[in-house]
Short mmCIF file of C-alpha atoms in Angstrom, two decimals:
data_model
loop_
_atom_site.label_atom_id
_atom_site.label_comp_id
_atom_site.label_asym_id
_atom_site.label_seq_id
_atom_site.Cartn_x
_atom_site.Cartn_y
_atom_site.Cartn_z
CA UNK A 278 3.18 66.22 110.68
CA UNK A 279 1.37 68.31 108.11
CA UNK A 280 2.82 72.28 108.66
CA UNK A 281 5.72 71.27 109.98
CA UNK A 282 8.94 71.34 107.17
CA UNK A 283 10.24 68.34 106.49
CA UNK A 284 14.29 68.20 106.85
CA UNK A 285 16.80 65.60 105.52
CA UNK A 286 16.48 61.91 105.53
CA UNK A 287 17.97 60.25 108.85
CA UNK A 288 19.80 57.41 109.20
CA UNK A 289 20.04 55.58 112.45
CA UNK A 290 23.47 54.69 113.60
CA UNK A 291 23.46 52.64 116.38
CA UNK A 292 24.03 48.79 116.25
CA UNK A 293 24.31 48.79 112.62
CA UNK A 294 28.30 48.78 112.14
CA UNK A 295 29.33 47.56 108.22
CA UNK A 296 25.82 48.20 107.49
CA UNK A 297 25.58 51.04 108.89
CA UNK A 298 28.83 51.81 106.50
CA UNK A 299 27.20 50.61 103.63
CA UNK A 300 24.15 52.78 104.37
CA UNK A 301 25.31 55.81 104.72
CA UNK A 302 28.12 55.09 101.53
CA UNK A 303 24.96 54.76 99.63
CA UNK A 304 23.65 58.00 100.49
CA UNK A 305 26.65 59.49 100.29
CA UNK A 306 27.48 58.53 96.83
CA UNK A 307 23.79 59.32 95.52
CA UNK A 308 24.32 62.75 96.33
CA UNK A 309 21.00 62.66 99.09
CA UNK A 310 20.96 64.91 101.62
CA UNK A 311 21.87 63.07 105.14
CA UNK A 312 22.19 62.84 108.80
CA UNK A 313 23.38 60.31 110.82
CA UNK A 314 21.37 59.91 114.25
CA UNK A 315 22.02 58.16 117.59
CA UNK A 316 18.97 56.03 119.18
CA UNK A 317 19.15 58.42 122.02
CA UNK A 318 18.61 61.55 119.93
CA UNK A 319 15.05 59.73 118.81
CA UNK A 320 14.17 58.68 122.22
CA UNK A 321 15.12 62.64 123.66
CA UNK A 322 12.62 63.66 120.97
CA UNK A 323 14.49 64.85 117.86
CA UNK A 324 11.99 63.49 115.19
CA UNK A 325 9.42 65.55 116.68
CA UNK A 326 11.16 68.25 116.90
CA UNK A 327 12.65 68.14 113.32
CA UNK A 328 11.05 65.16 111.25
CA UNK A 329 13.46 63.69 108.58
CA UNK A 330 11.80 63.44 105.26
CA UNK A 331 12.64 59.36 105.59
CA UNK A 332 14.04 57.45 108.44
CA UNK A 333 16.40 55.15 107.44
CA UNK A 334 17.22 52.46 109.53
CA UNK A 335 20.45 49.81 108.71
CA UNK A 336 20.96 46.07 108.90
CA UNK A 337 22.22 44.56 112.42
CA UNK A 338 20.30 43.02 115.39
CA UNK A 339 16.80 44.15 115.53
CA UNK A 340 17.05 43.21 119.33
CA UNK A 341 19.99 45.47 119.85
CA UNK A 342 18.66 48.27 117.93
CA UNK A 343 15.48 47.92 119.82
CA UNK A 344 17.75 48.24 123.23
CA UNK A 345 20.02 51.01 121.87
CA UNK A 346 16.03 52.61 121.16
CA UNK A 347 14.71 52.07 124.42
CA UNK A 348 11.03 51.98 125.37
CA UNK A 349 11.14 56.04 124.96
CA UNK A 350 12.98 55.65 121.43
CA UNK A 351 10.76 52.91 120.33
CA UNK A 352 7.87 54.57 120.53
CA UNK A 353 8.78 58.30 119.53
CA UNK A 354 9.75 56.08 116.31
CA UNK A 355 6.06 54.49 115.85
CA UNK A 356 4.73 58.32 117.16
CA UNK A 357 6.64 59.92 113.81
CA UNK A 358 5.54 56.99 111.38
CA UNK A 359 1.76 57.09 112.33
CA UNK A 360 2.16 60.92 112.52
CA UNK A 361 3.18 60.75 108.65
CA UNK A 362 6.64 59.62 108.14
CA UNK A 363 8.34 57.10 106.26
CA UNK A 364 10.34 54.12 107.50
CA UNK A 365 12.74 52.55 105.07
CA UNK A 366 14.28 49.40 107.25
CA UNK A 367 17.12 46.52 105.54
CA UNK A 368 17.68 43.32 107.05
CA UNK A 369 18.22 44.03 110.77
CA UNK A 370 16.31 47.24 110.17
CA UNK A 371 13.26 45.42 108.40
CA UNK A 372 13.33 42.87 111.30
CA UNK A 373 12.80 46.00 113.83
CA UNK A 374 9.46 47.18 112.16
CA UNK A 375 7.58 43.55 112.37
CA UNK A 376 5.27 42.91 115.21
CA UNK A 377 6.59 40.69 118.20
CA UNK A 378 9.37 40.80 120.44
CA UNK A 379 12.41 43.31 120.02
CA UNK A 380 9.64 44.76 117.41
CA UNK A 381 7.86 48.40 116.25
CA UNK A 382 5.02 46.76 115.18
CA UNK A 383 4.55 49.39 112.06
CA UNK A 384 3.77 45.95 110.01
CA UNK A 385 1.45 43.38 111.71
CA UNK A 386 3.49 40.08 110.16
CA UNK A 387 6.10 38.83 112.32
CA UNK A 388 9.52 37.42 112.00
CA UNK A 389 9.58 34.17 110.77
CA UNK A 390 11.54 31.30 112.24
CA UNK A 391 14.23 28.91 110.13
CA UNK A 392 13.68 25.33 110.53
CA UNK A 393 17.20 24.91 109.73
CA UNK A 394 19.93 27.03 110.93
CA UNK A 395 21.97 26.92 107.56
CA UNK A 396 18.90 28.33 106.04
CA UNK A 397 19.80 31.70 107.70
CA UNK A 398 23.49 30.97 106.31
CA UNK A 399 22.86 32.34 102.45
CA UNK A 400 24.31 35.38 101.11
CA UNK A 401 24.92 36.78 97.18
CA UNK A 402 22.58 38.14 95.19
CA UNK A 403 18.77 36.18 94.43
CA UNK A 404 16.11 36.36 91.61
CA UNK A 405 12.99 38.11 92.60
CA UNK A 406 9.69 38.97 91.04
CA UNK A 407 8.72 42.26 91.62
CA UNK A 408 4.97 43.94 91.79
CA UNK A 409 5.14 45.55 88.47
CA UNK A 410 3.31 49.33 88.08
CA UNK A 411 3.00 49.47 92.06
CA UNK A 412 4.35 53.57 92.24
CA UNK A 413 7.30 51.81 94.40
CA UNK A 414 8.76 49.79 91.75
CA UNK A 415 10.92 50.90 89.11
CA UNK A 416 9.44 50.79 85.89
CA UNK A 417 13.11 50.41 84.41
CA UNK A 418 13.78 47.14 86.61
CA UNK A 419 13.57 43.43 84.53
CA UNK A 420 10.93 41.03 85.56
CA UNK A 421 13.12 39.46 87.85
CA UNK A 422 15.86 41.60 89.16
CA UNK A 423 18.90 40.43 91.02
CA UNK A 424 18.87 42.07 94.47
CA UNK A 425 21.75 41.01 97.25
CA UNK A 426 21.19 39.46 100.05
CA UNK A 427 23.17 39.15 103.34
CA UNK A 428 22.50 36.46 105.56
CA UNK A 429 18.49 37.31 105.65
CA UNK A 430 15.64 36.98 108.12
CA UNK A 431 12.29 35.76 106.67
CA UNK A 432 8.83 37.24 106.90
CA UNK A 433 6.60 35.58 108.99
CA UNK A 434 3.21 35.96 106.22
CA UNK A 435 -0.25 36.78 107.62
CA UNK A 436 -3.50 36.71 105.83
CA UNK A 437 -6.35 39.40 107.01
CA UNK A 438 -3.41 42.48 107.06
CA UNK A 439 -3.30 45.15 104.53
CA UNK A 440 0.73 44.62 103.64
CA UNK A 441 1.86 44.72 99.67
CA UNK A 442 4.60 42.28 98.65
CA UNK A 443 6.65 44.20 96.53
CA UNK A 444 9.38 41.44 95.34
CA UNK A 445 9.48 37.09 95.69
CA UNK A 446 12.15 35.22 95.94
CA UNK A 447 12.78 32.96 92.68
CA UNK A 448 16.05 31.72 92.37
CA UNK A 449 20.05 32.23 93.30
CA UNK A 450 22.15 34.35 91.42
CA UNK A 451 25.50 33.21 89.91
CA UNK A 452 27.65 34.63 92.88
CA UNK A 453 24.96 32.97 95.76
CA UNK A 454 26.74 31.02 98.67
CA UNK A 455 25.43 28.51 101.54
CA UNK A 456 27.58 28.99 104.38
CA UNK A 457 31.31 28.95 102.86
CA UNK A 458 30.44 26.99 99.64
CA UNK A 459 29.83 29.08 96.39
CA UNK A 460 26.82 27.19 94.25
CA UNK A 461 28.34 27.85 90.92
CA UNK A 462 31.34 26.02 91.71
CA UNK A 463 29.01 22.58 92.37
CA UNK A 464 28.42 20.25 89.61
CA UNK A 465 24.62 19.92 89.23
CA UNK A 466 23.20 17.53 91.35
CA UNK A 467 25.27 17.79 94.31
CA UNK A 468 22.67 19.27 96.88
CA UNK A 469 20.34 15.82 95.71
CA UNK A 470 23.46 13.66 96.17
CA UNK A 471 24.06 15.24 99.67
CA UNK A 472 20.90 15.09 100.76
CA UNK A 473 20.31 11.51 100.04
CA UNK A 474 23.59 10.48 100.82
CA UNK A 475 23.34 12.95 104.22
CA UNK A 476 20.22 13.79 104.61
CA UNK A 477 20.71 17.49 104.86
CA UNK A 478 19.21 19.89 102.80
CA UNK A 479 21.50 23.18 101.47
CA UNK A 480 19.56 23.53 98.78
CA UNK A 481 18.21 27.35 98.74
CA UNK A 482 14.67 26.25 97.68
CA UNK A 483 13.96 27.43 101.07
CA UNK A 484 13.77 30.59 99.70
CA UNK A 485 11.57 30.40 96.43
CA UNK A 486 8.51 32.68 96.41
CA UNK A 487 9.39 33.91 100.06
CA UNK A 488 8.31 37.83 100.12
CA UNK A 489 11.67 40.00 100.46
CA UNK A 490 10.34 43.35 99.84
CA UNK A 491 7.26 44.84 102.14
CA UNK A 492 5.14 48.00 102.28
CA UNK A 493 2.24 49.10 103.88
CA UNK A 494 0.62 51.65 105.93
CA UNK A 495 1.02 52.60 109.48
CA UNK A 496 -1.33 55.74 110.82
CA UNK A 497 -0.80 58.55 108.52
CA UNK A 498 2.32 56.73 107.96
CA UNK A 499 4.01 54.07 106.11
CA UNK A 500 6.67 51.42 106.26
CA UNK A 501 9.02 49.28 103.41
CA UNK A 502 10.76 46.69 105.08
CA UNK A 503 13.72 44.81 102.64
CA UNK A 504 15.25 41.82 104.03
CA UNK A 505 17.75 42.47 100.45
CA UNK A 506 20.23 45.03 100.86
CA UNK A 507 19.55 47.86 98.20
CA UNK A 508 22.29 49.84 99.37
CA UNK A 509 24.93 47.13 98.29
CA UNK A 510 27.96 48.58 96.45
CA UNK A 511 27.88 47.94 92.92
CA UNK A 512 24.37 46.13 92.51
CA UNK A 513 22.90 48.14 90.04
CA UNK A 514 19.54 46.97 89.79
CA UNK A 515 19.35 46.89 94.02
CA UNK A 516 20.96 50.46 93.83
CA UNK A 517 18.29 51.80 91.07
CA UNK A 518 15.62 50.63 93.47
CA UNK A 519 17.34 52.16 96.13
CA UNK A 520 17.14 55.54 94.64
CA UNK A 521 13.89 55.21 93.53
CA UNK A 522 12.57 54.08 96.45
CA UNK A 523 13.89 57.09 98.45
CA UNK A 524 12.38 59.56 95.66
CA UNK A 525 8.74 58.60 95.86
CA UNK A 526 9.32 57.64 99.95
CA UNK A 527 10.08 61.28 100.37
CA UNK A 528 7.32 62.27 97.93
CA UNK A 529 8.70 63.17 94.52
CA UNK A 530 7.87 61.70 91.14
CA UNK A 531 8.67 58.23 90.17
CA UNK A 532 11.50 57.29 88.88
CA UNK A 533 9.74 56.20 85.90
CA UNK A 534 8.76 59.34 85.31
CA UNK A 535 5.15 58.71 86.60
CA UNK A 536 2.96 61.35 88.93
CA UNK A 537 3.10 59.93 92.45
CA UNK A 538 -0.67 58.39 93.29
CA UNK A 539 -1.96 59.97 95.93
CA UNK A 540 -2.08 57.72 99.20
CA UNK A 541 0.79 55.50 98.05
CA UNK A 542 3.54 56.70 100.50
CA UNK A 543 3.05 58.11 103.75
CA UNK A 544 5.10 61.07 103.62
CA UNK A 545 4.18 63.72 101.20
CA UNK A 546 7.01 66.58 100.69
CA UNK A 547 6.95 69.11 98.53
CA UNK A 548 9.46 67.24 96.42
CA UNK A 549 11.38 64.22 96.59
CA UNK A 550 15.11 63.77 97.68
CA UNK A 551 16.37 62.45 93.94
CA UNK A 552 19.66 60.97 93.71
CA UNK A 553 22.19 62.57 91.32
CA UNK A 554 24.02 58.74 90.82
CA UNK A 555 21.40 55.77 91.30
CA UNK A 556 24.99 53.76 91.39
CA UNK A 557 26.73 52.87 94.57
CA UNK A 558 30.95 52.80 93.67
CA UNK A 559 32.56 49.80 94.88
CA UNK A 560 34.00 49.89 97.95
CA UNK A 561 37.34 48.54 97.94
CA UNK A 562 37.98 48.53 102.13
CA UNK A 563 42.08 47.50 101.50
CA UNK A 564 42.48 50.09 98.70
CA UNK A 565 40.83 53.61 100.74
CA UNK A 566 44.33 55.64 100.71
CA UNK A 567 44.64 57.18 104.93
CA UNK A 568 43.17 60.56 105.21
CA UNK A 569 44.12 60.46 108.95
CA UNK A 570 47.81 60.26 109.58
CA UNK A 571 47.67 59.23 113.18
CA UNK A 572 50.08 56.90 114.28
CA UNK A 573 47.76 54.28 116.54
CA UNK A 574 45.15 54.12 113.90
CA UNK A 575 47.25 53.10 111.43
CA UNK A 576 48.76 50.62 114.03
CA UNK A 577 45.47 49.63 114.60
CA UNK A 578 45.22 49.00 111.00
CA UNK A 579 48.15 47.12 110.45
CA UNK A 580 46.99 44.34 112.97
CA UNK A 581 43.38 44.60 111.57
CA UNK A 582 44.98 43.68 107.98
CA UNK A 583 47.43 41.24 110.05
CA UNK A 584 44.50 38.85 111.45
CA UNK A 585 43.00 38.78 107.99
CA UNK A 586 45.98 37.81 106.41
CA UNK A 587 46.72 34.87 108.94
CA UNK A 588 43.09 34.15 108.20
CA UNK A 589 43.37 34.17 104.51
CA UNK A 590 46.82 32.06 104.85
CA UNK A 591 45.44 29.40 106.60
CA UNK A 592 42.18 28.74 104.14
CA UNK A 593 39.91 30.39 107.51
CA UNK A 594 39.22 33.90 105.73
CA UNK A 595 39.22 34.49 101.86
CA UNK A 596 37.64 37.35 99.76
CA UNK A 597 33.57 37.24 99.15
CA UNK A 598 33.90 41.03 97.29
CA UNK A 599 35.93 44.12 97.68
CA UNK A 600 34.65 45.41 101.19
CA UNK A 601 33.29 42.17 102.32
CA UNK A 602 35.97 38.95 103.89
CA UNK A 603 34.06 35.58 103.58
CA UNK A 604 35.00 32.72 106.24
CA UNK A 605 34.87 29.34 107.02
CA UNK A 606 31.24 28.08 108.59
CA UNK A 607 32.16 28.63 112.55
CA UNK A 608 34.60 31.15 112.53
CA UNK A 609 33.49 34.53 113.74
CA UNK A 610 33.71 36.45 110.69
CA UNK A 611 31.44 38.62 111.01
CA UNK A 612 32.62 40.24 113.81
CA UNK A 613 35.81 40.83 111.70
CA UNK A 614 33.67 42.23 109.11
CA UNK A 615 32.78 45.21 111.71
CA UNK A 616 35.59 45.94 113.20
CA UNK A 617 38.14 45.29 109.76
CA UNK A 618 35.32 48.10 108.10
CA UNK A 619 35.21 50.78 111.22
CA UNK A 620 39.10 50.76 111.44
CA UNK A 621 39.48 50.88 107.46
CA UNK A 622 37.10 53.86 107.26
CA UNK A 623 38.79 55.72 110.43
CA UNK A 624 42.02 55.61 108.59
CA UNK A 625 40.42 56.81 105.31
CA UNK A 626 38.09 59.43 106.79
CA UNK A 627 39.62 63.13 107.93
CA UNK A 628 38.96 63.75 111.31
CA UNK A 629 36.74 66.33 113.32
CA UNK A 630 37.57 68.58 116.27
CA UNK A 631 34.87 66.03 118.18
CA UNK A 632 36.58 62.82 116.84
CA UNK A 633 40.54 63.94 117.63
CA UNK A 634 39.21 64.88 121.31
CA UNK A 635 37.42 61.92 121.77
CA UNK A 636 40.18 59.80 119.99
CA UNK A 637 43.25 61.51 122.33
CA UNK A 638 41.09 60.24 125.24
CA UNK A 639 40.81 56.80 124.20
CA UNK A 640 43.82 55.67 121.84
CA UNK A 641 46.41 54.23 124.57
CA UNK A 642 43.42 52.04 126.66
CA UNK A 643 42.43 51.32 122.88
CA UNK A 644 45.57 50.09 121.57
CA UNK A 645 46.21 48.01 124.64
CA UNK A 646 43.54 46.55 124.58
CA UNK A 647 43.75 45.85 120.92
CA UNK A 648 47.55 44.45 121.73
CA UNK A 649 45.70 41.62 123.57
CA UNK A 650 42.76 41.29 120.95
CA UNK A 651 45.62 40.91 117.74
CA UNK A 652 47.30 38.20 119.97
CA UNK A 653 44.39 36.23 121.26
CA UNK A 654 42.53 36.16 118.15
CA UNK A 655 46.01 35.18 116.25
CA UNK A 656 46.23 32.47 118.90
CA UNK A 657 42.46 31.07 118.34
CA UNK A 658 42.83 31.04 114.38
CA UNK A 659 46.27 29.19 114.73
CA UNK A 660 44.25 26.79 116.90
CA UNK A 661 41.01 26.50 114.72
CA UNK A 662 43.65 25.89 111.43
CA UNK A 663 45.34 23.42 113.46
CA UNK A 664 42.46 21.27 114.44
CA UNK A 665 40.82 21.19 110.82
CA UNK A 666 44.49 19.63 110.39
CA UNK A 667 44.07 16.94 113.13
CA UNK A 668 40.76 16.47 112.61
CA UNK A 669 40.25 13.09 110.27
CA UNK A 670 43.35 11.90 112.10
CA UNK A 671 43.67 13.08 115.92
CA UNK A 672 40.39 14.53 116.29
CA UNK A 673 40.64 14.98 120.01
CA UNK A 674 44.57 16.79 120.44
CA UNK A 675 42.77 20.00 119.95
CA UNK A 676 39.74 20.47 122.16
CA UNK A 677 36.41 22.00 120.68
CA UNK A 678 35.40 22.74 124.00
CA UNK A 679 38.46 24.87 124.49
CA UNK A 680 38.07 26.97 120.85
CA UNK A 681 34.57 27.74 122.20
CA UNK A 682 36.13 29.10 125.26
CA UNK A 683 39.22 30.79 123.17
CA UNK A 684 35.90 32.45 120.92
CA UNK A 685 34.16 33.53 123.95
CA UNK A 686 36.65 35.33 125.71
CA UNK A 687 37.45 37.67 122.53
CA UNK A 688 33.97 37.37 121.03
CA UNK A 689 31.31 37.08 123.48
CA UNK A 690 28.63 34.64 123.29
CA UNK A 691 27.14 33.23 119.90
CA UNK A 692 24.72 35.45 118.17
CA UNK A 693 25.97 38.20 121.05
CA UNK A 694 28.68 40.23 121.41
CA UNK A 695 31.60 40.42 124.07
CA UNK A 696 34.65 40.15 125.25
CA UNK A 697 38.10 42.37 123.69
CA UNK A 698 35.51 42.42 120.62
CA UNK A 699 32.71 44.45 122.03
CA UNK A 700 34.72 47.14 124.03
CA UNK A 701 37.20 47.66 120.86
CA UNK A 702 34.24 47.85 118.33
CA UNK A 703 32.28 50.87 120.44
CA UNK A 704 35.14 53.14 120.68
CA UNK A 705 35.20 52.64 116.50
CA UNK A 706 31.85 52.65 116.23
CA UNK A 707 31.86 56.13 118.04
CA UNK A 708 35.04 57.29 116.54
CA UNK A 709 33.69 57.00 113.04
CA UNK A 710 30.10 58.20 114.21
CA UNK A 711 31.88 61.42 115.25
CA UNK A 712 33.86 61.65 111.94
CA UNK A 713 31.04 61.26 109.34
CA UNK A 714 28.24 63.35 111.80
CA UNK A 715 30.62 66.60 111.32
#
C-alpha cells in the first residue's frame, strides 16, 4: 500500500448489530474519523481502491460475518492486511481473523473449543495481565487492568507461531456474572459447595491465564484480535486502550508519549488517528430523547419497551447496565438485545434522505409483521414465566417441547437466527446503517 493515501478508519457493519452500536458509539464519541462499510463494498473492491487507515471489525458471529464477506470479501480483506493494513477485530470480529473454518487466517491459532457450554456463558468485566512496554500497551494502564467481557470465545494457543499475547486472564471483576447469577452476590464457597454437592463446575477458573488480547504480523500487515470489548461504554481502562490502540494501529505516537518502534504495527501513516476523549459516555438505550418523530417507529418502540417490561415483570429480563438487558439462562435475550438497541437508536438518530425512502418503503410490512412478533413473543414469555411456576409442582402442564417450538418460530434455531426475529432485525439493521452512513 505504500504511495497510496491512507483514508479514515472503517468499520464493518454487517452482522455485528449492538456491537456494531457499541463500535461505532466508541468512535463516535472519541472524536476518530469514521466510516461505516457493508461486506459487499470490501468484496466489490473498496479497500483497494481507498485503504482505511484501520479496519475495524465488531463483535457477532464470525461465521455470519464470514458469509455476509463472501469468498471475494474474505480475501480482498487478507489482500489489504498483507498489503499493509491493520485489522483491529473484538469478540466475533477476533474470532473472524483465526485460522480454521468461517476464518481469515491473518493469525495461525485457531478458535478454541469450551468443554462446558456455561463456560461460554460469562460476561462483566475480568482481571488481566498485560505485556508491559510492548508499543501496544498503555504505559498509563495498572498491572492488571479490568477489561469487559461479553460472552467470549477462547484462543485456541499454538507453539512454533510468531503471535504476542498482549493481556491474560487473572481473575473476575466485582460486576462478573455466570449465566444469570452475579458472583458478588454468592457467599464464598458456593461454586465448591455446588460442585461437590452437583458436580458442576461455574467457577470462572476456566478462564485464568487464558490469552484475551493478540497481535501479530500478517504480510506487510498486522492483526490485534480482543476477545474483551474495548469499546464498552464507560470502562475506562478498556476505553484508554481502545484509543491507544487505534493511535499507534494507524501509526502515530504512543499514547505514552513514546516514538512508535519501527516494525511494531503494520500500517505506517503519516500520523495517527488520536482520540480527542479516550472515554466512551454511557449509553443509557431507555433515556436517548427521539430525534425522529415518525409515528411507526415510535410504535415500534413502544412494543420494543413493552416485551421488556413483561420480561422484567415476570423475573425473565432485568437490567445488567444502562444499554445492556440481562435474562434468565434460556431465554433468548440476546436477540432482544439487537433488536431493543437498533429500534432505540432509530428513534434517537435524525434521519437521511436514503433512510426516510427506504423506511416509507418498508414501515407498513414492518409494523405488521412486528404486530405478530410483540404478540407471539408476549405469548412465549407468559408461557416460559408460567412453567418456572409449575415447575417443582406440575412440571409437565407446560410442555418444554412446545416453548422450543414457540422460540423457534419467532427466533430461529439456537445459536442461528430466524423466524419474525430475523426479517424484523434486517430492515433495522439497514435502517440505522443508512442513518449513521450519511
Amino acid at each position: 500500500m505504500s504511495g497510496r493515501e491512507m483514508s479514515t478508519l472503517h468499520i464493518l457493519w454487517d452482522e455485528s448489530h449492538v456491537w456494531g452500536l457499541l463500535a461505532w458509539r466508541a468512535v463516535e464519541s472519541m472524536g476518530l474519523p469514521y466510516r461505516l462499510v457493508r461486506a459487499q463494498e470490501i468484496a466489490d473492491g473498496l479497500l483497494s481502491r481507498n485503504p482505511p487507515s484501520l479496519l475495524l471489525v465488531p463483535g457477532g458471529t464470525a461465521r455470519l460475518k464470514a458469509d455476509a464477506l463472501g469468498e471475494a470479501g474474505m480475501q480482498a480483506v487478507r489482500g489489504y492486511v498483507a498489503g499493509g493494513g491493520s485489522y483491529l477485530g473484538f469478540c466475533g470480529g477476533a474470532g473472524l481473523g483465526l485460522t480454521g473454518e468461517h476464518g481469515l487466517g491473518l493469525c495461525p491459532w485457531s478458535r478454541a473449543s469450551f468443554t462446558d457450554r456455561m463456560q461460554h456463558f460469562v460476561s462483566g468485566h475480568v482481571h488481566a495481565t498485560v505485556s508491559a512496554g510492548h508499543s501496544l500497551t498503555p504505559a498509563a494502564l495498572p498491572p492488571e487492568p479490568a477489561l469487559p467481557v461479553w460472552w467470549p470465545g477462547r484462543f485456541a494457543p499454538e507453539d512454533g507461531h510468531d503471535v504476542e499475547i498482549l493481556a491474560r486472564y487473572t481473575e473476575p471483576g466485582s460486576d462478573f456474572w455466570v449465566a444469570d447469577l452475579p458472583l458478588d452476590t454468592l457467599p464464598p464457597g458456593t461454586f465448591t459447595e455446588w460442585e461437590d454437592l452437583y458436580g458442576i463446575r461455574l467457577r470462572p477458573t476456566f478462564l485464568t491465564g487464558q490469552p484475551c488480547i493478540l497481535h501479530g504480523r500478517y504480510g506487510a500487515g498486522s492483526y490485534t484480535l480482543s476477545y474483551t470489548h474495548l469499546e464498552t461504554p464507560e470502562s475506562p481502562q478498556a476505553n484508554l486502550w481502545l484509543a491507544h490502540l487505534v493511535e499507534r494501529l494507524t501509526g502515530g505516537p504512543s499514547a505514552s508519549g513514546c516514538p512508535a518502534t519501527p516494525g511494531d504495527t503494520g500500517n505506517a501513516t503519516s500520523g495517527g488517528l488520536r482520540a480527542a476523549n479516550p472515554l466512551v459516555p454511557a449509553w443509557e438505550l431507555d433515556a436517548l430523547p427521539a430525534r425522529w418523530h415518525d409515528d411507526g417507529l415510535l410504535r415500534a418502540r413502544a412494543l420494543f419497551d413493552d416485551i421488556v417490561t413483561i420480561g422484567i415483570n415476570h423475573c425473565l429480563f432485568f437490567r445488567r447496565n444502562s444499554w445492556l438487558i440481562g435474562w434468565r439462562a434460556g431465554i433468548p435475550g440476546a436477540n432482544l438485545n439487537n433488536l431493543h438497541a437498533a429500534v432505540c437508536t432509530a428513534v434517537s438518530t435524525p434521519p437521511t434522505p436514503a433512510a426516510e425512502d427506504y423506511w416509507n418503503e418498508r414501515k407498513a410490512d414492518f409494523l405488521n409483521r412486528l404486530a405478530l412478533f410483540h404478540k407471539g413473543v408476549t405469548g412465549y414469555l407468559l408461557a416460559e414465566r408460567l412453567a418456572m411456576t409449575l415447575s417443582k409442582t406440575f412440571p409437565e402442564t407446560v410442555s418444554r417441547q412446545s416453548l422450543k417450538e414457540q422460540r423457534a418460530a419467532l427466533f430461529g434455531p439456537p445459536m442461528a437466527s430466524g423466524g419474525l426475529y430475523a426479517e424484523l432485525l434486517d430492515v433495522l439493521d439497514r435502517l440505522v446503517f443508512l442513518q449513521l452512513h450519511g
